[in-house]
Coordinates of C-alpha atoms in Angstrom, one line a residue:
Chain U
X148 CA 0.0 0.0 0.0
X149 CA 2.4 2.7 1.2
X150 CA 6.0 2.7 0.2
X151 CA 7.5 -0.8 0.1
X152 CA 10.7 0.3 1.8
X153 CA 10.1 3.1 4.3
X154 CA 13.0 5.4 4.9
X155 CA 14.3 5.3 8.5
X156 CA 16.6 8.1 9.5
X157 CA 18.6 8.6 12.6
X158 CA 18.8 12.3 13.6
X159 CA 21.4 12.8 16.4
X160 CA 20.3 16.2 17.6
X161 CA 17.8 19.0 17.0
X162 CA 20.1 20.8 14.7
X163 CA 20.1 17.9 12.3
X164 CA 16.4 17.6 12.5
X165 CA 16.2 21.3 11.6
X166 CA 18.6 20.8 8.6
X167 CA 16.6 17.9 7.3
X168 CA 13.3 19.9 7.6
X169 CA 15.0 22.8 5.8
X170 CA 16.1 20.4 3.0
X171 CA 12.6 19.0 2.7
X172 CA 11.1 22.4 2.6
X173 CA 12.6 23.1 -0.9
X174 CA 11.1 19.8 -2.2
X175 CA 7.4 20.5 -1.4
X176 CA 5.1 22.0 -4.0
X177 CA 1.6 23.5 -3.6
X178 CA -0.9 20.6 -3.0
X179 CA 1.7 18.5 -1.1
X180 CA 0.9 17.3 2.4
X181 CA 3.0 16.0 5.2
X182 CA 1.2 13.9 7.8
X183 CA 3.4 13.9 10.9
X184 CA 2.8 11.4 13.7
X185 CA 4.7 11.0 17.0
X186 CA 4.0 11.3 20.7
X187 CA 4.2 14.5 22.8
X188 CA 7.8 15.8 22.9
X189 CA 8.9 13.9 19.8
X190 CA 9.6 17.1 17.9
X191 CA 6.8 17.3 15.5
X192 CA 6.2 21.1 15.9
X193 CA 10.0 21.8 15.9
X194 CA 10.2 19.9 12.6
X195 CA 7.3 21.9 11.1
X196 CA 8.7 25.2 12.5
X197 CA 12.1 24.6 10.7
X198 CA 10.3 23.6 7.5
X199 CA 8.0 26.7 7.5
X200 CA 10.7 29.1 8.5
X201 CA 13.0 27.8 5.7
X202 CA 10.3 28.4 3.1
X203 CA 9.5 31.9 4.5
X204 CA 13.2 32.7 4.6
X205 CA 13.8 31.8 1.0
X206 CA 11.0 34.2 0.1
X207 CA 12.8 36.9 2.2
X208 CA 10.1 36.7 4.9
X209 CA 10.3 36.1 8.6
X210 CA 7.6 35.2 11.0
X211 CA 6.9 33.5 14.3
X212 CA 5.8 30.0 14.0
X213 CA 3.9 29.3 17.2
X214 CA 2.5 26.0 18.2
X215 CA -0.9 25.4 16.6
X216 CA -2.1 23.1 19.4
X217 CA -4.6 25.6 20.8
X218 CA -5.3 27.6 17.6
X219 CA -5.6 24.3 15.6
X220 CA -4.4 25.9 12.5
X221 CA -1.7 28.5 11.7
X222 CA -1.4 29.7 8.1
X223 CA 1.5 31.3 6.4
X224 CA 2.2 32.7 2.9
X225 CA 5.6 32.1 1.4
X226 CA 4.9 34.1 -1.7
X227 CA 4.3 31.0 -3.8
X228 CA 1.4 29.4 -1.9
X229 CA -0.2 29.2 1.6
X230 CA 1.3 26.9 4.2
X231 CA -1.1 25.3 6.6
X232 CA 0.3 24.1 9.9
X233 CA -2.4 22.1 11.7
X234 CA -2.5 20.3 15.0
X235 CA -5.5 18.1 15.1
X236 CA -4.9 16.7 18.6
X237 CA -7.9 18.4 20.1
X238 CA -10.3 17.1 17.5
X239 CA -12.3 13.9 18.0
X240 CA -14.1 13.7 14.7
X241 CA -12.8 13.8 11.1
X242 CA -15.7 16.1 10.2
X243 CA -14.3 18.7 12.5
X244 CA -11.0 18.6 10.6
X245 CA -12.9 19.3 7.4
X246 CA -14.7 22.2 9.1
X247 CA -11.3 23.8 9.5
X248 CA -11.2 24.0 5.7
X249 CA -8.4 21.4 5.4
X250 CA -10.0 19.7 2.4
X251 CA -9.6 22.8 0.3
X252 CA -6.2 23.5 1.7
X253 CA -5.0 20.0 0.6
X254 CA -5.7 21.0 -3.0
X255 CA -3.5 24.0 -3.4
X256 CA -1.6 24.8 -0.1
X257 CA 1.3 23.0 1.5
X258 CA -0.1 21.3 4.5
X259 CA 1.8 20.1 7.5
X260 CA -0.6 18.1 9.7
X261 CA 0.2 16.9 13.2
X262 CA -1.9 14.1 14.7
X263 CA -3.3 13.1 11.3
X264 CA -5.0 10.1 12.8
X265 CA -7.9 12.5 13.6
X266 CA -8.6 12.7 9.9
X267 CA -9.8 9.0 9.8
X268 CA -10.5 8.1 6.2
X269 CA -10.2 11.7 5.1
X270 CA -6.4 11.5 4.5
X271 CA -5.4 13.2 1.4
X272 CA -4.1 11.0 -1.4
X273 CA -0.4 11.2 -2.3
X274 CA 0.6 12.6 1.1
X275 CA 4.0 12.0 2.7
X276 CA 3.7 10.0 5.9
X277 CA 6.2 10.7 8.6
X278 CA 6.7 9.4 12.1
X279 CA 9.0 10.9 14.8
X280 CA 10.1 9.0 17.8
X281 CA 12.7 9.2 20.5
X282 CA 16.1 7.8 19.6
X283 CA 18.8 6.2 21.8
X284 CA 20.0 9.5 23.2
X285 CA 18.0 12.2 24.9
X286 CA 18.3 14.6 21.9
X287 CA 18.2 12.0 19.1
X288 CA 15.2 11.1 17.1
X289 CA 14.2 8.5 14.5
X290 CA 12.2 9.7 11.6
X291 CA 10.4 7.2 9.5
X292 CA 9.1 8.2 6.1
X293 CA 6.5 6.3 4.0
X294 CA 4.8 7.2 0.7
X295 CA 2.9 5.5 -2.1
X296 CA 3.2 8.4 -4.6
X297 CA 6.4 8.1 -6.7
X298 CA 6.9 11.9 -6.5
X299 CA 8.4 11.4 -3.0
X300 CA 11.2 9.3 -4.4
X301 CA 13.1 12.6 -4.5
X302 CA 13.3 12.6 -0.7
X303 CA 15.5 9.5 -0.9
X304 CA 18.1 11.3 -3.0
X305 CA 17.9 14.4 -0.8
X306 CA 18.5 12.4 2.4
X307 CA 21.2 10.3 0.7
X308 CA 23.1 13.6 0.3
X309 CA 22.9 14.3 4.0
X310 CA 23.8 10.7 4.8
X311 CA 26.9 10.9 2.7
X312 CA 28.1 14.0 4.7
X313 CA 27.6 11.9 7.8
X314 CA 24.9 14.3 9.2
X315 CA 22.3 11.7 9.4
X316 CA 22.3 7.9 9.3
X317 CA 19.9 5.5 7.7
X318 CA 18.8 2.9 10.2
X319 CA 18.1 -0.1 8.0
X320 CA 15.1 -1.1 5.9
X321 CA 11.9 -2.6 7.2
Chain C
X495 CA -21.7 63.9 31.0
X496 CA -22.2 66.6 28.4
X497 CA -18.5 67.2 27.7
X498 CA -18.5 66.2 24.0
X499 CA -19.8 69.4 22.3
X500 CA -19.6 68.0 18.8
X501 CA -22.0 65.3 19.8
X502 CA -24.6 67.7 21.2
X503 CA -25.1 69.2 17.8
X504 CA -26.0 65.9 16.1
X505 CA -27.1 63.7 18.9
X506 CA -30.5 62.2 18.4
X507 CA -33.3 63.2 20.9
X508 CA -33.0 60.4 23.4
X509 CA -32.7 60.2 27.1
X510 CA -29.2 58.8 26.8
X511 CA -26.4 60.9 28.2
X512 CA -24.5 62.7 25.4
X513 CA -21.6 60.8 24.2
X514 CA -22.8 57.5 25.7
X515 CA -22.1 54.5 23.6
X516 CA -23.8 51.1 24.0
X517 CA -22.1 48.5 21.9
X518 CA -22.8 44.8 21.2
X519 CA -19.7 42.8 21.0
X520 CA -19.4 39.5 19.1
X521 CA -16.6 36.9 19.6
X522 CA -16.2 33.6 17.7
X523 CA -12.6 33.3 16.8
X524 CA -11.7 30.2 18.6
X525 CA -13.5 27.6 20.8
X526 CA -16.0 29.8 22.4
X527 CA -19.0 31.8 21.1
X528 CA -19.8 35.0 23.0
X529 CA -21.9 38.2 22.9
X530 CA -21.9 41.1 25.4
X531 CA -23.1 44.6 25.7
X532 CA -21.0 47.3 27.2
X533 CA -22.1 50.9 27.8
X534 CA -19.7 53.8 28.3
X535 CA -20.2 57.5 29.0
X536 CA -17.1 59.7 28.8
X537 CA -15.8 60.4 32.3
X538 CA -17.5 57.4 33.8
X539 CA -16.2 53.8 34.1
X540 CA -17.6 51.5 31.4
X541 CA -20.4 49.2 32.5
X542 CA -20.7 45.6 31.3
X543 CA -24.5 45.3 30.9
X544 CA -24.3 41.6 30.0
X545 CA -21.7 39.1 28.9
X546 CA -22.7 35.7 27.6
X547 CA -20.2 32.9 26.7
X548 CA -21.4 29.7 25.2
X549 CA -19.3 26.5 25.1
X550 CA -16.9 27.9 27.5
X551 CA -14.6 25.3 29.0
X552 CA -13.4 25.9 32.5
X553 CA -10.4 28.3 32.6
X554 CA -10.1 28.1 28.9
X555 CA -7.1 25.9 29.3
X556 CA -9.2 22.8 28.5
X557 CA -7.3 20.5 26.2
X558 CA -7.2 16.8 25.6
X559 CA -10.5 15.1 25.3
X560 CA -12.4 18.4 25.1
X561 CA -14.0 18.9 21.8
X562 CA -13.5 22.5 20.6
X563 CA -16.5 24.2 19.1
X564 CA -14.7 25.0 15.9
X565 CA -17.5 24.4 13.4
X566 CA -18.6 27.6 11.7
X567 CA -22.1 26.3 11.8
X568 CA -22.0 25.8 15.5
X569 CA -20.7 29.4 16.0
X570 CA -23.5 30.7 13.8
X571 CA -26.2 29.0 15.7
X572 CA -24.7 29.9 19.1
X573 CA -24.2 33.6 18.0
X574 CA -27.9 34.1 17.5
X575 CA -28.6 32.6 20.9
X576 CA -25.8 34.6 22.6
X577 CA -27.0 37.9 21.1
X578 CA -30.6 37.2 22.2
X579 CA -29.4 36.4 25.8
X580 CA -27.1 39.3 25.9
X581 CA -29.9 41.7 25.0
X582 CA -32.3 40.0 27.4
X583 CA -29.9 40.1 30.3
X584 CA -29.1 43.8 29.6
X585 CA -32.9 44.5 29.3
X586 CA -32.3 46.1 25.9
X587 CA -33.4 45.6 22.3
X588 CA -31.4 46.1 19.2
X589 CA -32.9 49.6 19.0
X590 CA -31.1 50.6 22.2
X591 CA -27.6 49.9 20.7
X592 CA -25.3 52.4 19.0
X593 CA -23.3 49.9 17.2
X594 CA -21.7 46.5 16.9
X595 CA -18.1 45.4 17.4
X596 CA -17.0 42.0 16.1
X597 CA -13.8 40.0 16.2
X598 CA -12.4 40.0 12.6
X599 CA -9.3 38.0 13.5
X600 CA -6.9 36.4 14.3
X601 CA -8.4 33.0 14.6
X602 CA -10.0 30.1 12.7
X603 CA -11.4 31.4 9.5
X604 CA -14.8 29.6 9.8
X605 CA -15.4 31.0 13.3
X606 CA -14.3 34.5 12.5
X607 CA -16.4 34.6 9.3
X608 CA -19.4 33.5 11.3
X609 CA -19.0 36.5 13.6
X610 CA -18.3 38.9 10.8
X611 CA -21.4 37.7 8.8
X612 CA -23.5 38.0 12.0
X613 CA -22.4 41.6 12.5
X614 CA -23.0 42.4 8.8
X615 CA -26.4 40.9 8.9
X616 CA -27.4 42.7 12.1
X617 CA -26.1 45.9 10.6
X618 CA -27.9 45.5 7.3
X619 CA -31.2 44.7 9.2
X620 CA -31.0 47.5 11.7
X621 CA -28.8 50.2 10.1
X622 CA -26.4 50.0 13.1
X623 CA -22.8 50.9 12.3
X624 CA -20.2 48.2 13.1
X625 CA -16.4 47.8 13.3
X626 CA -14.2 44.7 13.0
X627 CA -11.6 44.5 15.8
X628 CA -8.6 42.4 16.7
X629 CA -9.2 39.6 19.2
X630 CA -5.8 40.1 20.9
X631 CA -6.5 43.9 21.2
X632 CA -9.6 42.8 23.2
X633 CA -7.3 41.0 25.7
X634 CA -4.8 43.8 25.7
X635 CA -7.3 46.6 26.3
X636 CA -9.2 44.8 29.1
X637 CA -7.4 46.7 31.8
X638 CA -9.1 49.9 30.4
X639 CA -12.5 48.2 30.5
X640 CA -12.0 47.0 34.1
X641 CA -9.8 49.8 35.6
X642 CA -9.7 52.7 33.1
X643 CA -5.9 52.2 33.0
X644 CA -4.2 55.1 31.2
X645 CA -1.7 54.5 28.4
X646 CA 1.1 53.4 28.2
X647 CA 1.0 50.2 30.2
X648 CA 2.7 46.9 30.0
X649 CA 0.7 43.8 29.1
X650 CA 1.6 40.2 29.5
X651 CA -0.8 38.1 27.5
X652 CA -0.4 34.5 28.7
X653 CA -2.8 31.8 27.8
X654 CA -3.1 28.4 26.2
X655 CA -2.3 29.8 22.7
X656 CA -0.5 33.0 23.4
X657 CA 2.4 34.4 25.3
X658 CA 3.7 37.9 24.6
X659 CA 4.7 41.2 26.2
X660 CA 3.2 44.3 24.7
X661 CA 3.5 47.9 25.6
X662 CA 0.1 49.3 25.0
X663 CA 0.6 52.9 23.8
X664 CA -2.9 53.4 22.5
X665 CA -6.0 51.5 21.6
X666 CA -4.6 50.8 18.2
X667 CA -0.9 51.1 19.0
X668 CA 1.0 48.1 20.4
X669 CA 4.7 47.5 20.7
X670 CA 5.6 43.8 21.1
X671 CA 8.7 43.4 23.3
X672 CA 8.9 39.6 22.9
X673 CA 6.9 36.4 23.2
X674 CA 7.2 32.6 23.0
X675 CA 9.1 31.2 20.1
X676 CA 7.2 27.9 20.4
X677 CA 4.6 26.8 22.9
X678 CA 2.5 29.1 25.2
X679 CA 2.6 28.4 29.0
X680 CA -1.0 27.2 29.1
X681 CA -0.2 24.6 26.5
X682 CA 2.9 23.5 28.5
X683 CA 0.7 23.2 31.6
X684 CA -1.8 21.1 29.8
X685 CA 0.7 18.8 28.1
X686 CA 2.6 18.4 31.4
X687 CA -0.6 17.3 33.1
X688 CA -1.2 14.8 30.4
X689 CA 2.4 13.4 30.7
X690 CA 1.9 13.0 34.4
X691 CA -1.6 11.5 34.1
X692 CA -3.3 14.5 35.7
X693 CA -6.8 15.6 34.6
X694 CA -7.5 18.4 32.2
X695 CA -7.6 21.4 32.2
X696 CA -3.9 21.0 33.2
X697 CA -3.3 24.4 34.7
X698 CA -5.3 23.9 37.9
X699 CA -4.3 20.2 38.2
X700 CA -0.6 21.0 38.0
X701 CA -0.9 23.9 40.4
X702 CA -2.8 21.8 42.9
X703 CA -0.2 19.0 42.7
X704 CA 2.7 21.5 42.8
X705 CA 1.4 22.9 46.1
X706 CA 2.1 19.5 47.7
X707 CA 5.5 19.1 46.0
X708 CA 9.1 20.0 46.5
X709 CA 10.2 22.4 43.8
X710 CA 13.9 21.8 44.5
X711 CA 14.0 18.1 43.9
X712 CA 13.9 18.2 40.1
X713 CA 15.7 21.2 38.6
X714 CA 14.1 21.7 35.2
X715 CA 15.7 24.1 32.6
X716 CA 14.8 27.8 32.3
X717 CA 14.9 28.1 28.5
X718 CA 16.2 31.3 26.9
X719 CA 17.0 32.8 30.3
X720 CA 20.6 33.1 29.3
X721 CA 19.7 35.2 26.2
X722 CA 18.9 38.9 26.4
X723 CA 15.5 40.1 25.5
X724 CA 11.9 39.1 26.3
X725 CA 11.5 36.1 24.2
X726 CA 10.5 32.8 25.8
X727 CA 10.4 29.1 25.0
X728 CA 8.4 26.5 26.8
X729 CA 8.5 23.5 24.4
X730 CA 11.9 22.2 25.8
X731 CA 10.6 22.4 29.3
X732 CA 7.8 20.0 28.5
X733 CA 10.4 17.6 26.9
X734 CA 12.7 17.9 30.0
X735 CA 9.7 17.0 32.2
X736 CA 9.1 14.0 30.0
X737 CA 12.7 12.8 30.3
X738 CA 12.8 13.4 34.1
X739 CA 9.6 11.4 34.5
X740 CA 10.9 8.5 32.4
X741 CA 14.1 8.5 34.4
X742 CA 12.2 8.3 37.7
X743 CA 10.1 5.5 36.3
X744 CA 13.2 3.6 35.1
X745 CA 14.9 4.0 38.4
X746 CA 12.0 3.3 40.8
X747 CA 9.7 1.2 38.6
X748 CA 6.9 3.7 38.7
X749 CA 5.8 7.2 39.7
X750 CA 4.6 7.8 43.2
X751 CA 2.3 10.6 44.1
X752 CA 5.2 12.4 45.7
X753 CA 7.2 12.1 42.5
X754 CA 4.4 13.5 40.5
X755 CA 3.9 16.4 43.0
X756 CA 7.6 17.2 42.9
X757 CA 7.7 17.1 39.1
X758 CA 4.7 19.5 39.0
X759 CA 6.4 21.8 41.6
X760 CA 9.7 21.8 39.6
X761 CA 7.8 22.5 36.3
X762 CA 5.8 25.3 37.8
X763 CA 8.8 26.9 39.4
X764 CA 10.6 26.9 36.0
X765 CA 7.6 28.6 34.3
X766 CA 7.4 31.1 37.2
X767 CA 11.1 31.9 37.0
X768 CA 11.0 32.4 33.2
X769 CA 7.9 34.7 33.3
X770 CA 9.3 36.6 36.3
X771 CA 12.7 37.3 34.7
X772 CA 11.3 38.1 31.3
X773 CA 8.8 40.4 33.0
X774 CA 11.7 42.1 34.7
X775 CA 13.3 42.8 31.4
X776 CA 10.0 44.0 29.9
X777 CA 9.4 46.3 32.8
X778 CA 12.9 47.8 32.5
X779 CA 12.1 48.8 28.9
X780 CA 8.7 50.0 29.8
X781 CA 9.7 52.1 32.8
X782 CA 12.0 54.1 30.5
X783 CA 8.8 55.7 29.1
X784 CA 8.1 57.3 32.5
X785 CA 4.4 56.1 32.4
X786 CA 2.1 58.2 34.6
X787 CA 0.7 55.1 36.3
X788 CA 3.3 52.4 35.9
X789 CA 1.4 49.1 35.6
X790 CA 2.0 45.6 34.4
X791 CA -1.3 44.0 33.6
X792 CA -2.0 40.3 32.7
X793 CA -4.6 38.7 30.6
X794 CA -5.2 35.0 29.6
X795 CA -6.1 31.9 31.6
X796 CA -2.6 31.4 33.0
X797 CA -3.1 34.5 35.0
X798 CA -5.3 32.4 37.3
X799 CA -2.2 30.5 38.5
X800 CA -1.5 31.8 42.1
X801 CA 2.3 31.3 42.2
X802 CA 2.7 33.0 38.8
X803 CA 0.6 35.9 39.9
X804 CA 2.6 36.2 43.1
X805 CA 5.9 36.1 41.1
X806 CA 4.6 38.9 38.8
X807 CA 3.4 40.9 41.8
X808 CA 6.9 40.7 43.3
X809 CA 8.6 41.8 40.1
X810 CA 6.2 44.7 39.7
X811 CA 6.9 45.9 43.2
X812 CA 10.7 45.8 42.5
X813 CA 10.0 48.5 39.9
X814 CA 7.5 50.4 41.9
X815 CA 4.8 49.4 39.4
X816 CA 1.3 48.2 40.0
X817 CA 0.2 44.7 39.1
X818 CA -3.2 44.4 37.6
X819 CA -5.1 41.2 36.9
X820 CA -8.7 41.5 35.7
X821 CA -11.3 39.1 37.0
X822 CA -10.7 35.6 35.4
X823 CA -14.0 35.8 33.4
X824 CA -12.5 38.8 31.6
X825 CA -9.1 37.3 31.3
X826 CA -10.3 34.4 29.2
X827 CA -12.2 34.7 25.9
X828 CA -15.3 36.9 26.1
X829 CA -17.2 39.4 24.1
X830 CA -17.2 42.3 26.6
X831 CA -13.6 43.0 25.7
X832 CA -14.6 43.0 22.0
X833 CA -17.4 45.5 22.7
X834 CA -14.9 47.7 24.6
X835 CA -12.4 47.7 21.8
X836 CA -15.3 48.7 19.5
X837 CA -16.1 51.6 21.8
X838 CA -12.5 52.8 21.6
X839 CA -12.7 52.6 17.8
X840 CA -16.1 54.3 17.6
X841 CA -14.8 57.2 19.7
X842 CA -12.0 57.6 17.2
X843 CA -14.5 57.6 14.4
X844 CA -13.6 54.1 13.0
X845 CA -16.4 52.2 11.2
X846 CA -16.3 49.3 8.8
X847 CA -18.7 48.5 5.9
X848 CA -20.0 45.4 4.2
X849 CA -16.6 44.8 2.6
X850 CA -15.1 43.9 6.0
X851 CA -13.3 40.5 5.7
X852 CA -12.0 38.0 8.2
X853 CA -8.3 38.0 8.9
X854 CA -7.1 34.6 10.2
X855 CA -3.7 36.1 10.7
X856 CA -3.5 39.6 12.3
X857 CA -0.5 40.4 14.5
X858 CA -1.0 43.3 16.9
X859 CA 2.4 44.7 16.1
X860 CA 3.8 44.2 12.6
X861 CA 6.9 46.2 13.3
X862 CA 8.8 43.8 15.5
X863 CA 11.0 41.1 13.9
X864 CA 10.0 37.5 14.2
X865 CA 12.0 35.1 16.2
X866 CA 13.4 32.0 14.6
X867 CA 13.1 28.7 16.4
X868 CA 16.7 28.8 17.3
X869 CA 16.2 31.9 19.3
X870 CA 18.4 34.0 17.0
X871 CA 17.0 37.2 15.5
X872 CA 17.1 37.6 11.8
X873 CA 17.4 35.4 8.8
X874 CA 19.2 32.1 9.1
X875 CA 22.8 32.1 7.8

């Protein structure tokens, strides 16, 4: 169903997570969605913040990227498209997510969605699935990426570059 | 009462004191739907004739298992009921109003639109003028509604979704001194409660547990305290709490009530220290303005936390400034504050028309540079 061989990456510290998010930011196009899972404190919002700030910075813009936990959605404009940063934790029903206007946003914005399980069956097709979890060290994280749309194959080459420079390590195939 | 001469020339023949404004406020930008009526005569304190909040969750800090009323449809239905109740409780009809003030942002687009459409509809039906105002300005101007506080004053807005220091120079003139670069303290309290298995809303639960705990047993970090300025970070504190919890569980095979209380006390002490030290820096900047009535005011649900209030009071005293915390019902989301902002705008002659649109993003102060997640100012190298 989803990618046959998920990409598992070892991120030793928050700086590396930030660099990876920055690298990913350049690869997203309007209509692309990242569904980001992981428990509290796994670094989901920090990943999204680095991603959004990288896109804003390349447009010469600068803005706070606060946690969307209470506001549910924070939106940004990077000059090319809107960026939606959503945290669905507080929602219980997929219909509520749709009430937020996410469905339309999936079409033409870049959407970063934390706690995407709240969407139920309403997951957008072609989305990139990511999962963050605690690594062996306090500051380290393991990021697992899965996809079924071939367009995300470009992530493999992007991460390969970072692996070569020793910044991140691939932790085997599932 | 009759000190506004210009109004006496055009004032309609009513028994209302000249210059008196009675505004309906509408609020639907986040979880709650609210309507309120505030009356103000120049020279007198404003009077909240009614304030209705539907769907309000206790202390506004509710999070985790509490369904937010985000649906635009739900807001629309509740707005009608809230307006009716607000009028009824004030003993007024729409004819007794001078205008409408509505939250036009920032917030969830559906909710904000519901409020704006409601205001436009009421205006079209009655001919009443209306104005769209900023939700955060509502919080920031509440000390003027409750205590007629003169400008400039220092405001710490601290809630589940917000945390920022503002110098309030005028009803439409805010200078942001700093704020959180990640989570707001209310969110940190709620998430900490969840990590420790305490009930929601997390603020009161953590505070109650902390009261029984030893704040010195677990030394949690004070993020960004080593950096100059008024910016804050609370996300790392939550992660540090998680690690400390896991360490205790690994060492002792579980978490006792004492462990939990001590963790809460350590966490709350860290939040207190950060807010107190950053308030100190904000006050230092603010006091340079030689304000006539030096005051640091707070708004937001976190202002209900007793140790945080005490810490802020102590800091204010260090600077010879007053500490002002409006009643909790006016610290959390409500429509009385929106009506009041509308009154300030009406007095300045501001009105909107049917072209008013909702603004999901609407910072109070556009002039201050944003902070990057690393805590460094400016573009990344």
